[in-house]
Structures are given as C-alpha cells and as structure tokens.
PDB file of C-alpha atoms in Angstrom:
ATOM      1  CA  UNK A  29     -23.281  -2.038   6.261  1.00 47.00           C
ATOM      2  CA  UNK A  30     -22.021   0.074   3.389  1.00 49.00           C
ATOM      3  CA  UNK A  31     -19.210  -2.345   2.545  1.00 48.00           C
ATOM      4  CA  UNK A  32     -21.617  -5.329   2.730  1.00 48.00           C
ATOM      5  CA  UNK A  33     -24.118  -3.616   0.424  1.00 44.00           C
ATOM      6  CA  UNK A  34     -21.393  -2.724  -2.082  1.00 47.00           C
ATOM      7  CA  UNK A  35     -20.280  -6.338  -2.299  1.00 49.00           C
ATOM      8  CA  UNK A  36     -23.842  -7.689  -2.725  1.00 47.00           C
ATOM      9  CA  UNK A  37     -24.811  -5.067  -5.312  1.00 46.00           C
ATOM     10  CA  UNK A  38     -21.719  -5.914  -7.349  1.00 48.00           C
ATOM     11  CA  UNK A  39     -23.063  -9.446  -7.777  1.00 46.00           C
ATOM     12  CA  UNK A  40     -26.500  -8.493  -9.066  1.00 43.00           C
ATOM     13  CA  UNK A  41     -26.123  -5.186 -10.910  1.00 47.00           C
ATOM     14  CA  UNK A  42     -24.661  -4.750 -14.415  1.00 52.00           C
ATOM     15  CA  UNK A  43     -20.944  -4.069 -14.312  1.00 76.00           C
ATOM     16  CA  UNK A  44     -18.534  -2.069 -16.430  1.00 84.00           C
ATOM     17  CA  UNK A  45     -14.761  -2.253 -16.625  1.00 88.00           C
ATOM     18  CA  UNK A  46     -13.231  -0.282 -13.783  1.00 87.00           C
ATOM     19  CA  UNK A  47     -10.501   0.960 -16.112  1.00 88.00           C
ATOM     20  CA  UNK A  48     -12.187   1.937 -19.364  1.00 88.00           C
ATOM     21  CA  UNK A  49     -15.903   1.470 -18.799  1.00 85.00           C
ATOM     22  CA  UNK A  50     -16.379  -1.409 -21.258  1.00 88.00           C
ATOM     23  CA  UNK A  51     -19.682  -3.160 -20.466  1.00 87.00           C
ATOM     24  CA  UNK A  52     -20.263  -6.615 -18.976  1.00 78.00           C
ATOM     25  CA  UNK A  53     -16.870  -7.040 -17.354  1.00 82.00           C
ATOM     26  CA  UNK A  54     -15.416  -5.798 -14.089  1.00 84.00           C
ATOM     27  CA  UNK A  55     -12.013  -5.472 -15.766  1.00 88.00           C
ATOM     28  CA  UNK A  56     -11.244  -5.968 -19.442  1.00 92.00           C
ATOM     29  CA  UNK A  57      -8.127  -7.744 -20.718  1.00 91.00           C
ATOM     30  CA  UNK A  58      -6.437  -4.523 -21.822  1.00 91.00           C
ATOM     31  CA  UNK A  59      -6.866  -2.826 -18.448  1.00 92.00           C
ATOM     32  CA  UNK A  60      -5.834  -5.979 -16.604  1.00 92.00           C
ATOM     33  CA  UNK A  61      -2.663  -6.034 -18.694  1.00 93.00           C
ATOM     34  CA  UNK A  62      -1.888  -2.469 -17.630  1.00 93.00           C
ATOM     35  CA  UNK A  63      -1.952  -3.663 -14.012  1.00 94.00           C
ATOM     36  CA  UNK A  64      -0.351  -7.074 -14.370  1.00 95.00           C
ATOM     37  CA  UNK A  65       1.566  -7.028 -17.628  1.00 92.00           C
ATOM     38  CA  UNK A  66       5.003  -5.874 -16.470  1.00 91.00           C
ATOM     39  CA  UNK A  67       7.420  -6.772 -13.708  1.00 93.00           C
ATOM     40  CA  UNK A  68       7.362  -4.475 -10.691  1.00 96.00           C
ATOM     41  CA  UNK A  69      10.141  -1.883 -10.593  1.00 95.00           C
ATOM     42  CA  UNK A  70      11.764   0.263  -7.988  1.00 96.00           C
ATOM     43  CA  UNK A  71      10.301   3.746  -7.732  1.00 97.00           C
ATOM     44  CA  UNK A  72      11.583   6.973  -6.190  1.00 95.00           C
ATOM     45  CA  UNK A  73       9.591  10.189  -5.895  1.00 95.00           C
ATOM     46  CA  UNK A  74      11.292  13.479  -6.658  1.00 92.00           C
ATOM     47  CA  UNK A  75      12.224  14.892  -4.261  1.00 92.00           C
ATOM     48  CA  UNK A  76      12.897  11.639  -2.406  1.00 94.00           C
ATOM     49  CA  UNK A  77      12.114  12.140   1.303  1.00 94.00           C
ATOM     50  CA  UNK A  78      14.618  11.107   3.946  1.00 91.00           C
ATOM     51  CA  UNK A  79      13.628   7.843   5.567  1.00 91.00           C
ATOM     52  CA  UNK A  80      11.826   6.384   2.559  1.00 94.00           C
ATOM     53  CA  UNK A  81      12.319   2.604   2.431  1.00 94.00           C
ATOM     54  CA  UNK A  82      13.101   0.853  -0.850  1.00 95.00           C
ATOM     55  CA  UNK A  83       9.787   0.888  -2.749  1.00 97.00           C
ATOM     56  CA  UNK A  84       8.597  -1.270  -5.651  1.00 97.00           C
ATOM     57  CA  UNK A  85       5.497  -0.545  -7.730  1.00 98.00           C
ATOM     58  CA  UNK A  86       3.575  -2.846 -10.043  1.00 97.00           C
ATOM     59  CA  UNK A  87       2.176  -0.224 -12.410  1.00 97.00           C
ATOM     60  CA  UNK A  88       2.254   3.412 -13.439  1.00 96.00           C
ATOM     61  CA  UNK A  89      -0.494   5.549 -11.923  1.00 96.00           C
ATOM     62  CA  UNK A  90      -2.143   6.806 -15.089  1.00 95.00           C
ATOM     63  CA  UNK A  91      -5.038   6.064 -17.442  1.00 94.00           C
ATOM     64  CA  UNK A  92      -6.649   2.659 -16.739  1.00 94.00           C
ATOM     65  CA  UNK A  93      -4.582   1.950 -13.619  1.00 95.00           C
ATOM     66  CA  UNK A  94      -5.603   5.266 -12.084  1.00 95.00           C
ATOM     67  CA  UNK A  95      -9.251   4.609 -12.941  1.00 94.00           C
ATOM     68  CA  UNK A  96      -9.186   1.126 -11.393  1.00 94.00           C
ATOM     69  CA  UNK A  97      -7.601   2.326  -8.159  1.00 95.00           C
ATOM     70  CA  UNK A  98     -10.099   5.174  -7.847  1.00 93.00           C
ATOM     71  CA  UNK A  99     -13.024   2.868  -8.630  1.00 92.00           C
ATOM     72  CA  UNK A 100     -11.947   0.560  -5.813  1.00 91.00           C
ATOM     73  CA  UNK A 101     -11.071   3.273  -3.324  1.00 90.00           C
ATOM     74  CA  UNK A 102     -13.688   5.943  -3.913  1.00 86.00           C
ATOM     75  CA  UNK A 103     -16.566   4.306  -5.786  1.00 85.00           C
ATOM     76  CA  UNK A 104     -16.849   1.065  -3.848  1.00 82.00           C
ATOM     77  CA  UNK A 105     -15.906  -1.334  -6.669  1.00 87.00           C
ATOM     78  CA  UNK A 106     -14.772  -3.872  -4.097  1.00 89.00           C
ATOM     79  CA  UNK A 107     -14.646  -6.694  -6.621  1.00 89.00           C
ATOM     80  CA  UNK A 108     -11.486  -5.098  -8.026  1.00 93.00           C
ATOM     81  CA  UNK A 109      -9.582  -5.894  -4.832  1.00 94.00           C
ATOM     82  CA  UNK A 110      -8.637  -9.313  -6.212  1.00 95.00           C
ATOM     83  CA  UNK A 111      -6.800  -8.071  -9.298  1.00 96.00           C
ATOM     84  CA  UNK A 112      -5.293  -5.179  -7.344  1.00 97.00           C
ATOM     85  CA  UNK A 113      -4.078  -7.757  -4.842  1.00 97.00           C
ATOM     86  CA  UNK A 114      -2.472  -9.731  -7.664  1.00 97.00           C
ATOM     87  CA  UNK A 115      -0.633  -6.599  -8.782  1.00 97.00           C
ATOM     88  CA  UNK A 116       0.489  -5.841  -5.233  1.00 98.00           C
ATOM     89  CA  UNK A 117       1.629  -9.446  -4.767  1.00 98.00           C
ATOM     90  CA  UNK A 118       3.896  -9.036  -7.792  1.00 97.00           C
ATOM     91  CA  UNK A 119       5.465  -5.946  -6.256  1.00 97.00           C
ATOM     92  CA  UNK A 120       5.868  -7.720  -2.901  1.00 97.00           C
ATOM     93  CA  UNK A 121       7.671 -10.631  -4.589  1.00 95.00           C
ATOM     94  CA  UNK A 122      10.233  -8.249  -6.070  1.00 94.00           C
ATOM     95  CA  UNK A 123      10.534  -6.237  -2.856  1.00 93.00           C
ATOM     96  CA  UNK A 124      11.181  -9.391  -0.830  1.00 90.00           C
ATOM     97  CA  UNK A 125      13.228 -11.237  -3.437  1.00 78.00           C
ATOM     98  CA  UNK A 126      16.109 -12.055  -1.064  1.00 68.00           C
ATOM     99  CA  UNK A 127      15.267 -15.362   0.683  1.00 63.00           C
ATOM    100  CA  UNK A 128      14.916 -15.075   4.448  1.00 69.00           C
ATOM    101  CA  UNK A 129      13.529 -17.134   7.286  1.00 71.00           C
ATOM    102  CA  UNK A 130       9.987 -16.581   8.493  1.00 80.00           C
ATOM    103  CA  UNK A 131       6.819 -15.444   6.752  1.00 90.00           C
ATOM    104  CA  UNK A 132       6.290 -12.296   4.752  1.00 93.00           C
ATOM    105  CA  UNK A 133       4.394  -9.832   6.918  1.00 94.00           C
ATOM    106  CA  UNK A 134       2.442  -7.316   4.857  1.00 97.00           C
ATOM    107  CA  UNK A 135       1.880  -4.185   6.931  1.00 96.00           C
ATOM    108  CA  UNK A 136      -0.721  -1.920   5.264  1.00 97.00           C
ATOM    109  CA  UNK A 137      -0.565   1.843   5.675  1.00 96.00           C
ATOM    110  CA  UNK A 138      -3.906   2.719   7.306  1.00 92.00           C
ATOM    111  CA  UNK A 139      -6.295   5.274   5.877  1.00 85.00           C
ATOM    112  CA  UNK A 140      -7.492   8.145   8.042  1.00 78.00           C
ATOM    113  CA  UNK A 141     -10.423   7.134  10.225  1.00 76.00           C
ATOM    114  CA  UNK A 142     -12.765   9.646   8.616  1.00 78.00           C
ATOM    115  CA  UNK A 143     -11.837   8.330   5.162  1.00 75.00           C
ATOM    116  CA  UNK A 144     -12.605   4.759   6.222  1.00 73.00           C
ATOM    117  CA  UNK A 145     -15.973   5.865   7.568  1.00 77.00           C
ATOM    118  CA  UNK A 146     -16.787   7.782   4.375  1.00 74.00           C
ATOM    119  CA  UNK A 147     -15.728   4.978   2.028  1.00 76.00           C
ATOM    120  CA  UNK A 148     -17.012   2.099   4.119  1.00 78.00           C
ATOM    121  CA  UNK A 149     -13.718   0.225   3.845  1.00 82.00           C
ATOM    122  CA  UNK A 150      -9.950   0.565   4.151  1.00 90.00           C
ATOM    123  CA  UNK A 151      -8.594   0.144   0.586  1.00 92.00           C
ATOM    124  CA  UNK A 152      -4.969  -0.669   1.443  1.00 94.00           C
ATOM    125  CA  UNK A 153      -5.948  -3.302   3.991  1.00 94.00           C
ATOM    126  CA  UNK A 154      -8.423  -4.955   1.616  1.00 95.00           C
ATOM    127  CA  UNK A 155      -5.829  -5.087  -1.177  1.00 97.00           C
ATOM    128  CA  UNK A 156      -3.183  -6.379   1.256  1.00 97.00           C
ATOM    129  CA  UNK A 157      -5.459  -9.263   2.254  1.00 97.00           C
ATOM    130  CA  UNK A 158      -5.971 -10.134  -1.409  1.00 97.00           C
ATOM    131  CA  UNK A 159      -2.218  -9.943  -2.029  1.00 98.00           C
ATOM    132  CA  UNK A 160      -1.441 -12.226   0.912  1.00 98.00           C
ATOM    133  CA  UNK A 161      -3.947 -14.749  -0.412  1.00 97.00           C
ATOM    134  CA  UNK A 162      -2.344 -14.611  -3.862  1.00 97.00           C
ATOM    135  CA  UNK A 163       1.127 -15.107  -2.382  1.00 97.00           C
ATOM    136  CA  UNK A 164      -0.027 -18.109  -0.349  1.00 97.00           C
ATOM    137  CA  UNK A 165      -1.636 -19.659  -3.439  1.00 96.00           C
ATOM    138  CA  UNK A 166       1.728 -19.486  -5.188  1.00 94.00           C
ATOM    139  CA  UNK A 167       3.662 -21.050  -2.324  1.00 94.00           C
ATOM    140  CA  UNK A 168       4.799 -18.041  -0.263  1.00 94.00           C
ATOM    141  CA  UNK A 169       3.994 -17.896   3.436  1.00 94.00           C
ATOM    142  CA  UNK A 170       2.456 -14.424   3.667  1.00 96.00           C
ATOM    143  CA  UNK A 171       0.242 -12.785   6.259  1.00 95.00           C
ATOM    144  CA  UNK A 172      -1.279  -9.374   6.805  1.00 96.00           C
ATOM    145  CA  UNK A 173      -0.161  -7.665  10.004  1.00 95.00           C
ATOM    146  CA  UNK A 174      -2.476  -4.658  10.276  1.00 94.00           C
ATOM    147  CA  UNK A 175      -0.609  -3.257  13.271  1.00 95.00           C
ATOM    148  CA  UNK A 176      -0.403   0.410  12.321  1.00 95.00           C
ATOM    149  CA  UNK A 177      -2.984   2.900  13.537  1.00 92.00           C
ATOM    150  CA  UNK A 178      -3.374   6.648  13.660  1.00 89.00           C
ATOM    151  CA  UNK A 179      -2.377   8.178  16.976  1.00 86.00           C
ATOM    152  CA  UNK A 180      -3.645  11.631  16.046  1.00 83.00           C
ATOM    153  CA  UNK A 181      -5.818  13.250  13.421  1.00 80.00           C
ATOM    154  CA  UNK A 182      -4.226  14.471  10.195  1.00 81.00           C
ATOM    155  CA  UNK A 183      -5.333  16.984   7.593  1.00 78.00           C
ATOM    156  CA  UNK A 184      -6.574  15.949   4.163  1.00 77.00           C
ATOM    157  CA  UNK A 185      -3.454  15.304   2.065  1.00 79.00           C
ATOM    158  CA  UNK A 186      -4.932  16.485  -1.222  1.00 79.00           C
ATOM    159  CA  UNK A 187      -3.576  19.874  -2.202  1.00 79.00           C
ATOM    160  CA  UNK A 188      -0.564  19.661   0.115  1.00 83.00           C
ATOM    161  CA  UNK A 189       3.002  19.885  -1.178  1.00 86.00           C
ATOM    162  CA  UNK A 190       5.491  17.072  -0.585  1.00 89.00           C
ATOM    163  CA  UNK A 191       7.030  18.957   2.350  1.00 90.00           C
ATOM    164  CA  UNK A 192       3.606  19.737   3.825  1.00 88.00           C
ATOM    165  CA  UNK A 193       2.592  16.077   3.575  1.00 88.00           C
ATOM    166  CA  UNK A 194       5.682  15.013   5.496  1.00 88.00           C
ATOM    167  CA  UNK A 195       4.914  17.545   8.221  1.00 84.00           C
ATOM    168  CA  UNK A 196       1.240  16.582   8.275  1.00 78.00           C
ATOM    169  CA  UNK A 197       2.025  12.882   8.819  1.00 86.00           C
ATOM    170  CA  UNK A 198       5.092  13.161  11.051  1.00 85.00           C
ATOM    171  CA  UNK A 199       4.393  11.233  14.245  1.00 84.00           C
ATOM    172  CA  UNK A 200       0.844  10.422  13.147  1.00 84.00           C
ATOM    173  CA  UNK A 201       1.171   6.615  13.191  1.00 92.00           C
ATOM    174  CA  UNK A 202       2.027   4.081  15.837  1.00 92.00           C
ATOM    175  CA  UNK A 203       2.093   0.320  16.205  1.00 93.00           C
ATOM    176  CA  UNK A 204      -0.895  -0.866  18.223  1.00 90.00           C
ATOM    177  CA  UNK A 205      -0.377  -2.453  21.632  1.00 87.00           C
ATOM    178  CA  UNK A 206       1.131  -5.889  21.151  1.00 84.00           C
ATOM    179  CA  UNK A 207       1.652  -5.267  17.455  1.00 86.00           C
ATOM    180  CA  UNK A 208       5.421  -5.396  17.801  1.00 82.00           C
ATOM    181  CA  UNK A 209       5.153  -9.054  18.826  1.00 84.00           C
ATOM    182  CA  UNK A 210       3.171  -9.829  15.681  1.00 85.00           C
ATOM    183  CA  UNK A 211       6.104  -8.567  13.610  1.00 85.00           C
ATOM    184  CA  UNK A 212       8.719 -10.782  15.245  1.00 82.00           C
ATOM    185  CA  UNK A 213      10.193 -13.592  13.179  1.00 79.00           C
ATOM    186  CA  UNK A 214       9.026 -12.323   9.807  1.00 85.00           C
ATOM    187  CA  UNK A 215      10.097 -10.120   6.932  1.00 89.00           C
ATOM    188  CA  UNK A 216       8.180  -6.848   7.095  1.00 92.00           C
ATOM    189  CA  UNK A 217       6.993  -5.328   3.833  1.00 95.00           C
ATOM    190  CA  UNK A 218       5.050  -2.076   4.096  1.00 97.00           C
ATOM    191  CA  UNK A 219       2.211  -2.001   1.551  1.00 98.00           C
ATOM    192  CA  UNK A 220      -0.132   0.628   0.143  1.00 97.00           C
ATOM    193  CA  UNK A 221      -2.255   1.096  -2.944  1.00 96.00           C
ATOM    194  CA  UNK A 222      -0.439   4.198  -4.206  1.00 96.00           C
ATOM    195  CA  UNK A 223       2.741   6.178  -3.646  1.00 97.00           C
ATOM    196  CA  UNK A 224       2.907   9.822  -4.698  1.00 95.00           C
ATOM    197  CA  UNK A 225       5.306  11.815  -2.481  1.00 94.00           C
ATOM    198  CA  UNK A 226       6.273   8.883  -0.234  1.00 95.00           C
ATOM    199  CA  UNK A 227       5.227  10.690   2.970  1.00 94.00           C
ATOM    200  CA  UNK A 228       2.891   7.910   4.137  1.00 94.00           C
ATOM    201  CA  UNK A 229       5.547   5.224   3.715  1.00 96.00           C
ATOM    202  CA  UNK A 230       8.149   7.352   5.525  1.00 94.00           C
ATOM    203  CA  UNK A 231       5.843   7.679   8.516  1.00 94.00           C
ATOM    204  CA  UNK A 232       4.857   3.995   8.439  1.00 94.00           C
ATOM    205  CA  UNK A 233       8.523   2.975   8.391  1.00 93.00           C
ATOM    206  CA  UNK A 234       9.306   5.298  11.280  1.00 92.00           C
ATOM    207  CA  UNK A 235       6.470   3.893  13.372  1.00 92.00           C
ATOM    208  CA  UNK A 236       7.541   0.291  12.771  1.00 91.00           C
ATOM    209  CA  UNK A 237      11.181   1.093  13.526  1.00 89.00           C
ATOM    210  CA  UNK A 238      10.215   2.884  16.727  1.00 86.00           C
ATOM    211  CA  UNK A 239       8.123  -0.070  17.911  1.00 82.00           C
ATOM    212  CA  UNK A 240      11.000  -2.406  17.114  1.00 72.00           C
ATOM    213  CA  UNK A 241      13.382  -0.500  19.366  1.00 67.00           C
ATOM    214  CA  UNK A 242      14.833   1.815  16.743  1.00 54.00           C
ATOM    215  CA  UNK A 243      15.845   5.404  17.279  1.00 45.00           C
ATOM    216  CA  UNK A 244      13.175   6.970  15.089  1.00 45.00           C
ATOM    217  CA  UNK A 245      11.160   9.120  17.467  1.00 41.00           C
ATOM    218  CA  UNK A 246       8.039  11.051  16.643  1.00 38.00           C
ATOM    219  CA  UNK A 247      10.014  13.368  14.385  1.00 36.00           C
ATOM    220  CA  UNK A 248      12.878  11.019  13.613  1.00 36.00           C
ATOM    221  CA  UNK A 249      13.652   9.076  10.491  1.00 35.00           C
ATOM    222  CA  UNK A 250      14.171   5.424   9.664  1.00 35.00           C
ATOM    223  CA  UNK A 251      17.924   4.888  10.152  1.00 36.00           C
ATOM    224  CA  UNK A 252      19.618   2.796   7.508  1.00 35.00           C
ATOM    225  CA  UNK A 253      16.357   1.225   6.303  1.00 36.00           C
ATOM    226  CA  UNK A 254      16.707  -1.579   8.880  1.00 39.00           C
ATOM    227  CA  UNK A 255      14.587  -2.670  11.793  1.00 44.00           C
ATOM    228  CA  UNK A 256      16.734  -3.058  14.939  1.00 38.00           C
ATOM    229  CA  UNK A 257      15.702  -6.137  16.892  1.00 38.00           C
ATOM    230  CA  UNK A 258      14.386  -7.884  13.786  1.00 38.00           C
ATOM    231  CA  UNK A 259      17.691  -9.549  12.833  1.00 33.00           C
ATOM    232  CA  UNK A 260      18.503  -6.447  10.768  1.00 34.00           C
ATOM    233  CA  UNK A 261      15.943  -7.381   8.133  1.00 41.00           C
ATOM    234  CA  UNK A 262      15.978  -4.837   5.346  1.00 49.00           C
ATOM    235  CA  UNK A 263      12.841  -2.701   5.265  1.00 73.00           C
ATOM    236  CA  UNK A 264      11.074  -2.594   1.940  1.00 92.00           C
ATOM    237  CA  UNK A 265       7.722  -1.404   0.649  1.00 96.00           C
ATOM    238  CA  UNK A 266       5.432  -2.404  -2.190  1.00 98.00           C
ATOM    239  CA  UNK A 267       2.584  -0.500  -3.819  1.00 98.00           C
ATOM    240  CA  UNK A 268       0.152  -1.196  -6.615  1.00 98.00           C
ATOM    241  CA  UNK A 269       1.041   1.998  -8.460  1.00 97.00           C
ATOM    242  CA  UNK A 270       3.223   5.073  -8.377  1.00 97.00           C
ATOM    243  CA  UNK A 271       3.411   8.282 -10.362  1.00 96.00           C
ATOM    244  CA  UNK A 272       4.981   8.298 -13.844  1.00 96.00           C
ATOM    245  CA  UNK A 273       7.823  10.549 -12.681  1.00 94.00           C
ATOM    246  CA  UNK A 274       8.849   8.067  -9.982  1.00 95.00           C
ATOM    247  CA  UNK A 275       9.449   5.479 -12.733  1.00 93.00           C
ATOM    248  CA  UNK A 276      11.202   7.986 -14.996  1.00 82.00           C
ATOM    249  CA  UNK A 277      13.827   8.717 -12.355  1.00 72.00           C
ATOM    250  CA  UNK A 278      14.868   5.064 -12.287  1.00 67.00           C
ATOM    251  CA  UNK A 279      15.477   4.501 -15.992  1.00 56.00           C
ATOM    252  CA  UNK A 280      19.227   5.074 -15.814  1.00 50.00           C
TER     253      UNK A 280
END
C-alpha cells in the first residue's frame, strides 16, 4: 500500500527536483546531467575486498547524485526510478561490453527485509527493472533475475567499517530455489544502486558462484571472477553511483 500511495501522490502533488530542490520538475537538466552526462567507469573501493567482481559506476556519489539516490531510496520519490535506471543501464552496457550469446541477466542485490518493509519498496530491484526496460528499448535483450535473497538477518550497515561490513554480510545471501536455472544461458551482471565498501557485491557474487557450482562456500570468495558452469562467463557488476575515492583510485 505504501508504494502504491507514493506513486499516486507523485502524480497529483507539486514536485521538486530530487537533486537540488528546484520547483516544478522531478529532476532538472543540471542534475540529470550529473547522472547521465558521462560514460560509466570502473570503480574500486580502498581497500578493495577480496572477491569483488569488476564494477562499473555511472556517477560519483556526491551532491545532486547523492540527493537523487536518497530521495528514491528513503523518501519514496519512486518517479526517479526511470532516470536512475537509465544511469544504471549505461553502467551495464560498459560492464557487459564484450559480446556474448544469451540475454543480459541483471541480478539486483536485495535490501534487508526490514528495510524493504520500512521503505515500502526495494530500491535496487526497482532501478534494475527500469534499467532492463531501457536496455531493451535500445536493442539489448536484458532481463531482471531477482534470484538473490537473504538467508539470515544482518545488522544495519551504517556505522560499520569495511571489514565489519564484510563480516556482517558473509554468508548472508543465497540464490532462491530454482534461481540457478534462471541464470543459465545468460550473461550475469550484478546490479545495485550504490557501492561504498563493496561488501554487498562480494557477498552477492559469492552466492551466485556457489549456486552455479563454484567453490565459494558460506565464508569463501569468488574465485577468478568467473561462474563455473556458466561457460566461464566473466562476472561483472554495475551500480548507479560509487564514492568519489573509488573513482580517484582509477585515474592512473
């Protein structure tokens, strides 16, 4: 009900730019340019956790981009999912640039159940659906495979160090029953709205590799960034935004 009400209210109530607050527009041209104006680039957090797949981000997580992501995630500005999906689609295109057989399978990193209940929606999944639609409109066979789920409760990540986040999430995700079959024959791209320490993507990659017959156990890591049993397709990830430092480390 909350998600339905947020969508209806967005159609009838006055809106302001999700990035800068300018009136009478959900997103102004300047803030849209911050999201969509540059080509996605590879990002690496520092320290880079073992098992992190190759990650591409569309924008730097600061200023207007940060405000837009928070408006969508925390304040129910669900109308921003479309432009966030466009940004994510750009990152997916770069992440999956090498031509391969089969569709692109966007696997969103799931939010904690309590967060979904509190927000009334799952931000990464909603943005992934918008990204898949954008990719299909531009001629790429793309689908969302929401096969990951939490197998145990995790603590709130805010306030935790990079090492604590890895420990908090280790073994927390699994591929749902039958989900491994949904991943067959396609190129898997893990997707999320934001990467900070990379802990969520490490755990998502481990869970997918484990379901695909890899050696990554509950406390293992993603060996060689490949998915055994999936024709050795290279595992990649795409996010809407990442921290400024993760871009800085890739300048040279």
